[in-house]
Coordinates of C-alpha atoms in Angstrom, one line a residue:
T1 CA -20.7 26.1 6.8
G2 CA -18.8 23.9 9.4
L3 CA -21.7 21.5 8.8
F4 CA -20.5 21.5 4.9
F5 CA -17.3 20.7 5.3
C6 CA -17.6 18.2 7.3
L7 CA -20.5 16.3 5.1
L8 CA -17.7 16.7 2.2
S9 CA -15.0 15.7 3.9
G10 CA -16.8 12.3 5.3
C11 CA -16.3 13.1 9.4
S12 CA -15.3 10.1 10.1
A13 CA -11.8 8.7 10.7
Q14 CA -8.9 8.1 8.5
R15 CA -8.0 4.2 7.6
P16 CA -4.3 3.9 9.3
A17 CA -1.7 4.2 7.7
A18 CA -0.4 0.7 8.2
E19 CA -2.3 -0.7 5.8
T20 CA -1.4 1.7 3.1
A21 CA 2.8 1.6 4.1
A22 CA 2.8 -2.6 4.4
A23 CA 1.6 -2.2 0.7
Y24 CA 4.8 -0.3 -0.4
S25 CA 7.3 -1.6 2.2
E26 CA 8.3 -5.5 1.4
P27 CA 11.5 -6.0 0.0
A28 CA 12.3 -6.1 -3.4
A29 CA 11.8 -10.2 -4.5
E30 CA 14.3 -11.8 -7.2
S31 CA 11.6 -10.6 -9.7
P32 CA 11.0 -7.7 -9.9
V33 CA 6.9 -8.7 -9.7
D34 CA 6.1 -9.7 -6.1
E35 CA 5.0 -13.4 -5.3
E36 CA 1.3 -13.7 -3.8
E37 CA -0.3 -17.0 -2.7
S38 CA -2.1 -18.3 -5.6
S39 CA -5.7 -19.4 -5.1
T40 CA -6.8 -20.5 -8.6
S41 CA -7.5 -23.8 -8.5
E42 CA -9.4 -23.8 -4.8
P43 CA -13.5 -24.9 -5.0
Q44 CA -15.8 -21.8 -4.4
S45 CA -16.7 -22.0 -0.6
F46 CA -17.9 -18.9 0.6
S47 CA -20.0 -20.6 3.3
S48 CA -18.6 -18.6 6.4
D49 CA -19.2 -15.5 5.0
E50 CA -22.5 -14.8 3.2
K51 CA -22.0 -12.1 1.6
L52 CA -18.6 -13.0 -0.8
A53 CA -20.9 -16.1 -2.0
E54 CA -22.8 -13.8 -4.5
L55 CA -22.9 -10.7 -6.1
G56 CA -25.3 -9.8 -3.6
E57 CA -28.1 -7.2 -3.7
K58 CA -27.2 -3.6 -4.5
P59 CA -26.8 -1.0 -2.1
P60 CA -30.3 1.3 -2.4
M61 CA -27.6 4.1 -3.6
V62 CA -26.2 2.7 -6.3
P63 CA -27.1 4.2 -9.8
A64 CA -29.2 1.8 -12.0
P65 CA -27.1 0.0 -15.2
S66 CA -27.7 1.8 -18.4
S67 CA -30.1 0.2 -20.2
S68 CA -27.8 0.2 -23.2
C69 CA -25.4 -2.3 -20.9
P70 CA -24.7 -5.5 -23.0
R71 CA -26.4 -8.7 -21.5
G72 CA -24.8 -11.7 -19.9
E73 CA -26.8 -14.5 -21.0
I74 CA -25.3 -17.9 -20.6
P75 CA -24.3 -19.3 -23.8
A76 CA -24.4 -23.1 -25.2
R77 CA -20.8 -24.1 -25.1
H78 CA -18.6 -25.9 -28.0
S79 CA -15.0 -27.1 -28.9
C80 CA -13.6 -24.2 -31.6
E81 CA -10.7 -25.3 -33.8
D82 CA -9.9 -21.7 -34.3
A83 CA -10.6 -20.7 -30.3
E84 CA -7.0 -18.3 -30.0
L85 CA -6.9 -17.0 -33.5
K86 CA -10.7 -15.6 -32.6
L87 CA -9.4 -14.1 -29.3
S88 CA -6.7 -12.3 -31.6
E89 CA -8.6 -10.9 -33.7
A90 CA -11.2 -9.8 -31.2
L91 CA -8.9 -8.0 -29.2
A92 CA -7.3 -6.6 -32.2
L93 CA -10.8 -4.4 -32.1
S94 CA -10.0 -2.3 -29.5
E95 CA -10.6 0.9 -31.7
S96 CA -14.9 -0.3 -31.5
P97 CA -15.2 -1.7 -27.8
E98 CA -18.8 -3.1 -28.9
D99 CA -18.0 -5.2 -31.7
R100 CA -14.6 -5.9 -29.5
D101 CA -17.2 -7.2 -26.7
S102 CA -20.0 -9.2 -29.3
A103 CA -16.7 -10.7 -30.7
L104 CA -16.3 -11.9 -27.4
A105 CA -19.8 -12.9 -26.7
E106 CA -19.2 -15.1 -29.0
L107 CA -16.1 -16.7 -28.2
E108 CA -17.7 -17.7 -25.1
E109 CA -19.5 -20.6 -26.7
C110 CA -16.2 -21.9 -27.7
Q111 CA -14.8 -24.6 -24.5
E112 CA -11.7 -23.9 -24.7
Y113 CA -11.8 -21.1 -22.5
P114 CA -13.1 -20.9 -19.1
L115 CA -16.1 -18.8 -19.7
P116 CA -15.8 -17.6 -16.0
W117 CA -12.7 -16.2 -17.6
L118 CA -14.4 -14.5 -20.9
R119 CA -16.7 -13.0 -19.3
A120 CA -14.8 -11.5 -16.6
L121 CA -12.8 -10.2 -19.4
R122 CA -15.1 -8.3 -21.2
A123 CA -16.5 -7.1 -18.0
E124 CA -13.1 -5.4 -16.9
L125 CA -12.8 -4.6 -20.7
G126 CA -15.9 -2.2 -21.1
D127 CA -16.0 1.0 -19.6
G128 CA -16.4 -0.3 -16.1
T129 CA -20.0 0.8 -15.2
C130 CA -21.8 -2.2 -17.1
A131 CA -19.4 -4.7 -15.5
D132 CA -21.8 -6.2 -12.4
V133 CA -24.8 -6.8 -15.8
L134 CA -21.9 -9.4 -16.6
V135 CA -21.2 -10.8 -14.3
E136 CA -23.8 -11.4 -12.0
P137 CA -25.8 -14.4 -14.3
L138 CA -22.9 -16.7 -13.3
F139 CA -23.5 -16.9 -9.9
A140 CA -27.0 -17.6 -10.2
S141 CA -25.4 -20.4 -13.4
E142 CA -24.7 -23.8 -13.0
E143 CA -20.7 -22.9 -13.6
K144 CA -18.5 -24.2 -11.3
L145 CA -16.1 -21.7 -10.4
T146 CA -12.5 -21.5 -9.1
R147 CA -11.8 -18.9 -5.6
E148 CA -9.7 -16.9 -7.9
Q149 CA -12.7 -16.9 -10.8
H150 CA -15.5 -15.9 -7.7
E151 CA -13.3 -13.6 -6.5
R152 CA -12.9 -12.0 -9.4
L153 CA -16.1 -11.2 -10.5
L154 CA -17.5 -10.2 -7.4
A155 CA -14.9 -7.3 -7.7
L156 CA -16.0 -6.3 -11.2
G157 CA -19.7 -6.1 -10.2
W158 CA -18.5 -4.5 -7.4
A159 CA -16.2 -1.8 -8.8
A160 CA -19.3 -1.1 -11.2
W161 CA -21.2 0.3 -8.3
L162 CA -18.3 2.0 -7.2
R163 CA -18.1 3.1 -10.6
R164 CA -21.8 5.0 -10.9
L165 CA -21.9 6.3 -7.1
A166 CA -20.5 10.1 -6.4
V167 CA -21.1 11.5 -9.8
D168 CA -23.5 13.1 -10.3
P169 CA -24.4 15.6 -7.5
P170 CA -27.8 17.5 -7.2
P171 CA -27.8 20.7 -9.7
P172 CA -27.5 23.9 -7.3
P173 CA -30.4 26.1 -7.7
S174 CA -30.4 28.9 -9.9
G175 CA -29.8 31.6 -7.5
R176 CA -26.3 32.2 -5.4
T177 CA -27.8 33.5 -2.4
K178 CA -27.0 32.7 1.0
A179 CA -30.1 31.9 1.5
E180 CA -30.7 29.5 -1.5
L181 CA -27.7 27.7 -1.4
L182 CA -28.1 27.4 2.6
A183 CA -31.2 25.4 1.7
Y184 CA -30.1 23.2 -1.2
F185 CA -27.2 22.7 0.9
Q186 CA -29.4 20.7 3.5
S187 CA -32.0 19.9 1.7
T188 CA -30.4 18.3 -1.8
L189 CA -27.0 18.2 -1.6
F190 CA -25.8 17.2 2.5
P191 CA -28.1 14.0 1.9
W192 CA -27.0 12.9 -1.6
I193 CA -23.1 13.0 0.2
K194 CA -24.5 11.2 3.1
E195 CA -26.0 8.5 0.9
Q196 CA -23.4 8.1 -1.5
S197 CA -20.7 7.5 1.1
L198 CA -22.5 5.3 3.1
G199 CA -22.7 3.6 0.0
I200 CA -18.8 3.4 -0.9
Q201 CA -18.2 2.3 2.9
E202 CA -19.9 -0.1 2.4
I203 CA -18.9 -2.1 -0.9
A204 CA -15.2 -1.0 -0.2
T205 CA -15.3 -3.2 3.4
W206 CA -16.8 -5.8 1.3
G207 CA -13.6 -5.6 -1.2
S208 CA -11.1 -5.1 1.8
E209 CA -12.1 -8.8 1.9
L210 CA -10.4 -10.3 -1.2
K211 CA -7.1 -10.9 -1.9
G212 CA -4.4 -9.7 -4.6
Y213 CA -5.9 -8.6 -7.9
P214 CA -9.4 -8.4 -7.2
K215 CA -8.8 -6.5 -4.1
G216 CA -6.8 -4.1 -5.7
V217 CA -10.1 -3.4 -8.2
V218 CA -12.5 -2.6 -5.2
A219 CA -9.5 -0.1 -3.8
I220 CA -8.8 1.7 -6.7
E221 CA -12.6 2.1 -7.7
A222 CA -13.2 3.0 -4.2
G223 CA -10.5 5.7 -3.8
M224 CA -11.6 7.1 -7.1
A225 CA -15.2 6.8 -5.8
D226 CA -13.5 9.1 -2.1
M227 CA -11.1 11.1 -4.3
R228 CA -14.8 13.0 -6.5
F229 CA -15.8 14.0 -3.7
V230 CA -13.1 16.5 -3.3
E231 CA -14.1 17.4 -7.1
I232 CA -17.0 17.9 -6.6
A233 CA -17.1 20.0 -3.3
R234 CA -14.0 22.5 -5.1
R235 CA -17.3 22.9 -8.2
V236 CA -20.0 23.6 -5.3
P237 CA -21.0 27.5 -5.9
I238 CA -20.1 30.0 -3.0
P239 CA -23.0 31.9 -2.2
E240 CA -22.5 35.7 -3.9
E241 CA -22.2 38.0 -1.3
F242 CA -18.7 36.8 -1.1
S243 CA -18.1 37.5 -4.0
G244 CA -16.3 40.8 -4.0
V245 CA -14.8 40.1 -0.8
Q246 CA -11.5 38.5 -1.7
E247 CA -10.8 37.4 1.9
A248 CA -14.3 36.0 2.0
V249 CA -13.4 33.6 -0.7
D250 CA -9.5 33.3 0.3
L251 CA -11.2 31.7 3.9
Y252 CA -13.7 29.9 2.7
Y253 CA -11.2 27.8 -0.4
S254 CA -8.6 27.5 2.5
E255 CA -11.2 26.3 5.2
L256 CA -12.3 23.8 2.3
D257 CA -9.3 22.3 1.7
L258 CA -8.5 21.6 5.4
A259 CA -12.3 19.9 5.6
L260 CA -11.0 17.4 2.1
E261 CA -7.9 16.6 4.1
A262 CA -9.3 13.2 5.4
R263 CA -11.5 12.4 2.4
K264 CA -8.4 12.5 0.2
A265 CA -6.5 10.8 3.1
R266 CA -9.0 7.6 2.8
G267 CA -9.4 7.8 -1.0
R268 CA -5.5 7.7 -1.5
D269 CA -4.9 5.6 1.4
A270 CA -7.5 3.2 -0.8
A271 CA -6.2 4.3 -4.5
L272 CA -2.3 3.6 -3.2
V273 CA -3.8 -0.1 -2.0
G274 CA -5.1 -0.6 -5.1
L275 CA -1.7 0.3 -7.1
G276 CA 0.1 -2.6 -4.7
S277 CA -1.8 -5.1 -5.9
Y278 CA -1.8 -3.9 -9.8
L279 CA 2.0 -4.0 -9.2
G280 CA 2.2 -7.5 -7.9
E281 CA 0.7 -8.3 -10.6
G282 CA 2.7 -6.5 -12.9
V283 CA 0.6 -4.3 -14.8
L284 CA 1.6 -1.7 -17.0
K285 CA -1.1 -0.1 -19.3
D286 CA -4.4 -1.0 -17.7
R287 CA -7.9 1.7 -17.8
R288 CA -8.2 1.5 -13.7
L289 CA -4.7 2.4 -13.5
D290 CA -4.4 5.3 -15.3
E291 CA -7.6 6.6 -14.2
A292 CA -5.9 6.2 -10.6
R293 CA -2.9 7.5 -11.0
G294 CA -4.1 10.7 -12.6
L295 CA -7.0 11.2 -9.8
L296 CA -4.1 11.4 -7.6
S297 CA -2.2 13.0 -9.3
R298 CA -5.0 16.2 -9.5
V299 CA -5.9 15.6 -6.1
F300 CA -1.6 15.6 -5.0
G301 CA -0.2 18.3 -7.2
G302 CA 2.8 18.7 -4.7
G303 CA 3.2 15.0 -5.2
R304 CA 2.4 13.5 -8.7
I305 CA 2.3 10.2 -9.2
N306 CA 2.9 10.4 -12.8
A307 CA 5.0 13.5 -12.9
L308 CA 7.8 10.3 -14.4
D309 CA 5.9 9.5 -17.2
E310 CA 7.4 13.0 -18.8
I311 CA 10.8 11.7 -19.2
L312 CA 12.4 10.1 -21.9
F313 CA 13.9 7.0 -22.8
P314 CA 15.0 4.2 -25.3
E315 CA 12.3 1.2 -25.9
P316 CA 12.6 -1.6 -27.7
R317 CA 12.6 -1.7 -31.5
Q318 CA 8.8 -2.5 -32.9
L319 CA 7.9 -5.5 -33.8
E320 CA 5.3 -7.0 -35.7
P321 CA 3.1 -10.0 -34.0
E322 CA 3.3 -12.3 -36.6
T323 CA 1.0 -15.2 -34.8
P324 CA -2.2 -14.8 -32.2
R325 CA -0.4 -15.6 -29.4
E326 CA 2.2 -12.5 -30.2
R327 CA -1.5 -10.5 -30.8
I328 CA -2.5 -11.5 -27.4
A329 CA 0.1 -10.8 -25.6
A330 CA 0.0 -7.2 -26.9
E331 CA -3.5 -6.6 -26.6
I332 CA -5.2 -8.1 -23.3
P333 CA -4.7 -7.3 -20.2
T334 CA -1.9 -8.4 -18.0
P335 CA -4.2 -10.4 -15.1
Y336 CA -5.6 -12.9 -18.4
L337 CA -2.5 -12.9 -20.9
G338 CA -1.9 -16.6 -18.5
V339 CA -5.3 -18.3 -18.9
A340 CA -5.2 -16.7 -22.7
I341 CA -2.1 -18.8 -23.8
D342 CA 0.7 -21.2 -23.0
Y343 CA 3.9 -20.2 -22.2
P344 CA 6.3 -23.4 -21.9
A345 CA 9.3 -21.7 -21.9
P346 CA 10.7 -17.5 -22.2
E347 CA 9.9 -16.0 -25.6
P348 CA 12.0 -12.7 -25.9
R349 CA 9.5 -11.8 -28.7
L350 CA 6.3 -12.6 -26.3
V351 CA 8.5 -10.4 -23.6
R352 CA 8.4 -7.7 -26.0
F353 CA 4.4 -7.7 -27.1
S354 CA 3.8 -8.3 -23.5
L355 CA 5.7 -5.6 -22.2
S356 CA 2.8 -2.6 -24.2
R357 CA 0.5 -4.0 -21.4
G358 CA 2.6 -5.6 -18.8
Y359 CA 5.1 -8.4 -17.5
P360 CA 2.9 -10.5 -15.4
R361 CA 4.5 -12.9 -12.6
F362 CA 5.0 -16.2 -14.6
F363 CA 6.6 -14.2 -17.1
A364 CA 9.3 -12.4 -14.7
Q365 CA 9.6 -16.2 -13.3
A366 CA 10.4 -17.7 -16.3
V367 CA 12.9 -15.0 -17.8
N368 CA 14.4 -15.3 -14.5
Q369 CA 15.3 -18.3 -14.7
A370 CA 16.4 -17.8 -18.3
T371 CA 20.0 -16.5 -17.6
E372 CA 21.8 -18.0 -20.5
S373 CA 20.0 -15.1 -22.8
G374 CA 21.0 -11.5 -22.7
D375 CA 17.8 -10.0 -24.7
L376 CA 15.7 -12.0 -21.5
R377 CA 17.8 -10.2 -19.3
A378 CA 17.7 -6.8 -21.2
L379 CA 13.8 -6.7 -21.4
D380 CA 13.9 -7.8 -17.6
A381 CA 15.8 -5.1 -16.6
Y382 CA 13.7 -2.4 -18.9
A383 CA 10.5 -3.8 -17.1
S384 CA 11.6 -3.3 -13.9
F385 CA 12.7 0.2 -15.1
L386 CA 9.4 0.9 -16.4
L387 CA 7.2 -0.5 -12.9
G388 CA 9.5 2.1 -11.4
R389 CA 8.5 4.6 -13.5
T390 CA 4.4 3.6 -13.5
Y391 CA 4.4 2.8 -9.2
Y392 CA 7.1 4.8 -8.1
Q393 CA 8.7 2.8 -6.3
G394 CA 12.6 3.5 -6.0
R395 CA 13.1 -0.5 -5.3
Y396 CA 12.4 -1.5 -9.2
F397 CA 15.1 1.1 -10.4
L398 CA 17.7 -0.3 -7.8
R399 CA 16.9 -3.5 -9.1
A400 CA 16.8 -2.2 -13.1
E401 CA 20.3 -0.8 -12.4
A402 CA 22.4 -3.9 -10.8
L403 CA 20.8 -5.9 -14.1
L404 CA 22.1 -3.6 -16.7
T405 CA 25.3 -3.3 -14.8
E406 CA 25.6 -6.8 -14.5
L407 CA 24.5 -7.6 -18.4
L408 CA 26.5 -5.1 -20.0
D409 CA 29.6 -5.6 -17.9
S410 CA 29.2 -9.9 -19.0
S411 CA 28.5 -8.7 -22.5
E412 CA 31.9 -6.4 -22.9
K413 CA 33.7 -9.6 -21.4
E414 CA 32.2 -11.9 -24.0
N415 CA 32.9 -9.9 -26.7
G416 CA 34.7 -7.1 -25.9
S417 CA 33.1 -4.2 -27.6
G418 CA 29.9 -5.1 -25.8
G419 CA 27.6 -5.6 -29.4
S420 CA 23.9 -6.3 -29.2
S421 CA 22.9 -9.7 -31.4
Q422 CA 21.2 -9.6 -34.2
G423 CA 17.7 -8.7 -33.8
A424 CA 18.0 -7.1 -29.9
A425 CA 15.9 -5.3 -28.5
F426 CA 17.8 -2.8 -27.3
E427 CA 21.5 -1.4 -28.0
P428 CA 24.4 -1.4 -25.9
A429 CA 23.9 2.3 -25.7
E430 CA 20.8 2.7 -25.2
L431 CA 21.3 0.0 -21.8
R432 CA 24.0 2.7 -20.7
F433 CA 21.8 5.0 -20.5
L434 CA 18.6 3.3 -18.7
R435 CA 21.3 2.2 -16.6
A436 CA 22.0 6.3 -15.7
L437 CA 18.4 7.0 -15.8
S438 CA 17.9 4.2 -13.3
T439 CA 20.9 5.4 -11.3
A440 CA 19.6 8.7 -11.3
L441 CA 15.9 8.4 -10.4
M442 CA 17.0 6.1 -7.4
A443 CA 17.7 8.6 -5.4
G444 CA 13.5 10.0 -5.3
P445 CA 11.1 8.8 -3.5
A446 CA 11.3 5.1 -2.5
T447 CA 7.6 5.0 -2.3
P448 CA 4.1 6.8 -3.7
V449 CA 3.5 7.3 0.0
Q450 CA 6.4 8.9 0.5
L451 CA 6.2 11.0 -2.6
I452 CA 3.0 12.6 -1.6
A453 CA 4.0 13.3 2.2
Q454 CA 7.6 15.0 0.6
G455 CA 7.7 15.8 -2.9
P456 CA 9.9 14.5 -5.1
I457 CA 13.3 14.7 -3.4
Y458 CA 16.0 14.4 -6.6
A459 CA 17.6 17.4 -5.3
D460 CA 18.4 16.1 -2.4
A461 CA 20.9 13.3 -4.5
A462 CA 22.1 16.3 -7.8
A463 CA 25.2 14.5 -8.5
N464 CA 23.6 11.4 -10.0
F465 CA 22.2 14.5 -12.6
A466 CA 25.6 14.1 -13.0
I467 CA 25.8 11.1 -14.7
L468 CA 22.7 12.0 -17.2
A469 CA 24.5 14.9 -18.2
A470 CA 27.1 14.1 -19.0
F471 CA 25.8 11.3 -20.8
E472 CA 27.9 10.6 -24.3
S473 CA 26.9 8.0 -27.2
S474 CA 27.2 8.4 -31.1
S475 CA 23.2 8.7 -31.1
P476 CA 22.4 12.5 -31.1
L477 CA 18.9 11.1 -30.1
L478 CA 20.3 9.6 -27.1
K479 CA 22.3 12.3 -26.3
G480 CA 19.5 14.4 -26.2
Q481 CA 16.8 12.3 -24.5
A482 CA 19.6 11.6 -21.3
R483 CA 20.1 16.3 -21.6
F484 CA 16.0 16.3 -21.6
D485 CA 15.9 13.9 -18.2
S486 CA 18.7 15.7 -16.0
A487 CA 16.5 19.3 -16.7
Y488 CA 13.3 17.6 -15.9
L489 CA 14.4 15.5 -12.8
R490 CA 16.2 19.2 -11.6
E491 CA 12.8 21.2 -12.9
I492 CA 10.2 18.7 -10.6
S493 CA 13.0 18.8 -7.5
A494 CA 14.0 22.5 -8.0
P495 CA 15.2 24.2 -4.2
P496 CA 12.9 26.9 -3.4
A497 CA 14.3 30.5 -4.4
D498 CA 17.4 28.7 -6.1
A499 CA 18.2 30.5 -9.5
L500 CA 21.3 28.9 -10.5
W501 CA 19.2 25.8 -10.0
W502 CA 16.8 27.4 -13.1
Q503 CA 19.3 28.3 -14.9
Q504 CA 20.8 24.8 -15.3
A505 CA 17.8 23.3 -15.7
A506 CA 17.1 26.2 -19.1
K507 CA 21.4 25.3 -20.4
E508 CA 20.5 21.4 -20.5
Y509 CA 17.0 22.4 -22.0
E510 CA 18.4 24.2 -24.7
E511 CA 21.3 21.3 -25.0
A512 CA 18.3 18.7 -25.7
A513 CA 16.4 20.8 -28.2
Q514 CA 19.4 21.4 -30.7
L515 CA 20.1 17.3 -30.1
L516 CA 16.5 16.1 -30.8
N517 CA 13.7 16.3 -33.8
G518 CA 10.5 16.9 -33.6
E519 CA 7.8 17.0 -30.9
Q520 CA 10.8 16.3 -28.2
A521 CA 12.6 19.0 -30.0
A522 CA 9.8 21.8 -29.6
V523 CA 9.0 20.6 -26.0
A524 CA 12.6 20.8 -24.9
R525 CA 12.5 24.9 -26.5
E526 CA 9.4 25.0 -24.3
R527 CA 10.7 24.1 -21.2
A528 CA 14.2 25.9 -21.7
K529 CA 12.4 29.4 -22.1
A530 CA 10.1 28.6 -19.4
A531 CA 12.7 27.2 -16.7
A532 CA 15.1 30.7 -17.5
E533 CA 12.2 32.7 -16.7
I534 CA 11.8 31.1 -13.8
G535 CA 15.8 31.5 -12.7
R536 CA 15.7 35.6 -14.0
V537 CA 12.5 35.8 -12.0
I538 CA 14.4 34.2 -8.8
Q539 CA 17.4 35.9 -9.3
E540 CA 16.0 39.4 -9.4
E541 CA 14.3 39.0 -6.3
S542 CA 17.0 37.9 -4.6
P543 CA 20.0 38.5 -6.0
Q544 CA 22.0 36.9 -3.5
A545 CA 20.6 33.3 -4.3
S546 CA 23.4 30.5 -4.6
P547 CA 23.0 26.7 -5.1

């Protein structure tokens, strides 16, 4: 089994941790979205490195794309009077991806939007496995590409190759004897693993030479491909001779977990570097981002990067889009918004719609200059809170807390009551709750790297829970959400064998259930029962446990 474990783990040196750490150790910028060098206007120039000149030859181990992938013919182009409306209508077809792609393909005829940008958008909004089919024709066309366009198209094409790797391992034999499985490992599974690993490594190396968001696209896909090997390994059957011997089964899986550490670390590092690039773009909701966070959380269950998805908090009041630009802002992937709309000045409505997908850099820069608008400053703080929650970045909670304190203090000085203006995104009580929650979350892991290494560490600053547990408001909903969040942070960071800690969490969950309604109340009640039971078991096993 030694060879088996070696091949599953990768049998190669891990990527140095420095690159991953660097992506998460930069100081906070004035804007919640870090600045990066822009190269959108550079002409195409890749002569110094031929493999960046075009998508290149697909490595032989990469499976072919599906025959159902949309074709990428280059259309004849003309002017369209209603291009913005057409784009908004196409994006609104999110429930029917095929219809959306057809509408975007028709829009490629309109000169109002750059063809490389539209083609990248189609590749982005597809399932990811067909992107190379869409982008490759542009490299052979006469279309002039900026460096940013070129790198984005390259990244999407390479990401499609990575997405098709390490997906379908050869099926094991029907027999489960040690001899049959050993023959399967040596003649079938091992060669497939080695070949797929080489493909992932080669494409990931190409992607590492890109910049910004394109680099992040390839890094995330490479990380997910590596971590798919972990899940594949865990599904490999064990010899039936082991099935009746629990010690043998335990030893097998223990050795397997040890062997997979290098593979998990490599996949983790690539995914985290990619998430750093997405953070730089202000992305909050994206298929690739969600998949990477989910996979990281499954592989590293003790430090789930999506753990904060469970917390409750106020959101801006819902608006219905009234213009094509507002519909575009609500639907388009964040890295594509800057080309999609003309944005001469910060508008609170557009910012609110964009936050359903992200907080792009040019929004953040404009909002930071619009200091006279309290609503925009509140949205800026809210965006910072969301970035911290999505990427487990403590510095964004710190920034949100500072912005909210400044905003609440100035509001009270100006009108004495802290009342909000008509149509504002948040009420003062909601801002106070967001500040209390940001204060509590500031005490947690500073980065995903620290989270994975140490797990949630809020227990080291339990006094911050008191701010949430004691939060008062005339709104039962806000009080209930505050109690729930205090209990939840206790739950995910509970010290070992501390019965009183769990009893306090159960009490706060029960208080939350009495204040909340519907599904939120039901979840709080279930968590209260579970926490109380854990506290009871700990108390029985260790009666002298103290807080």
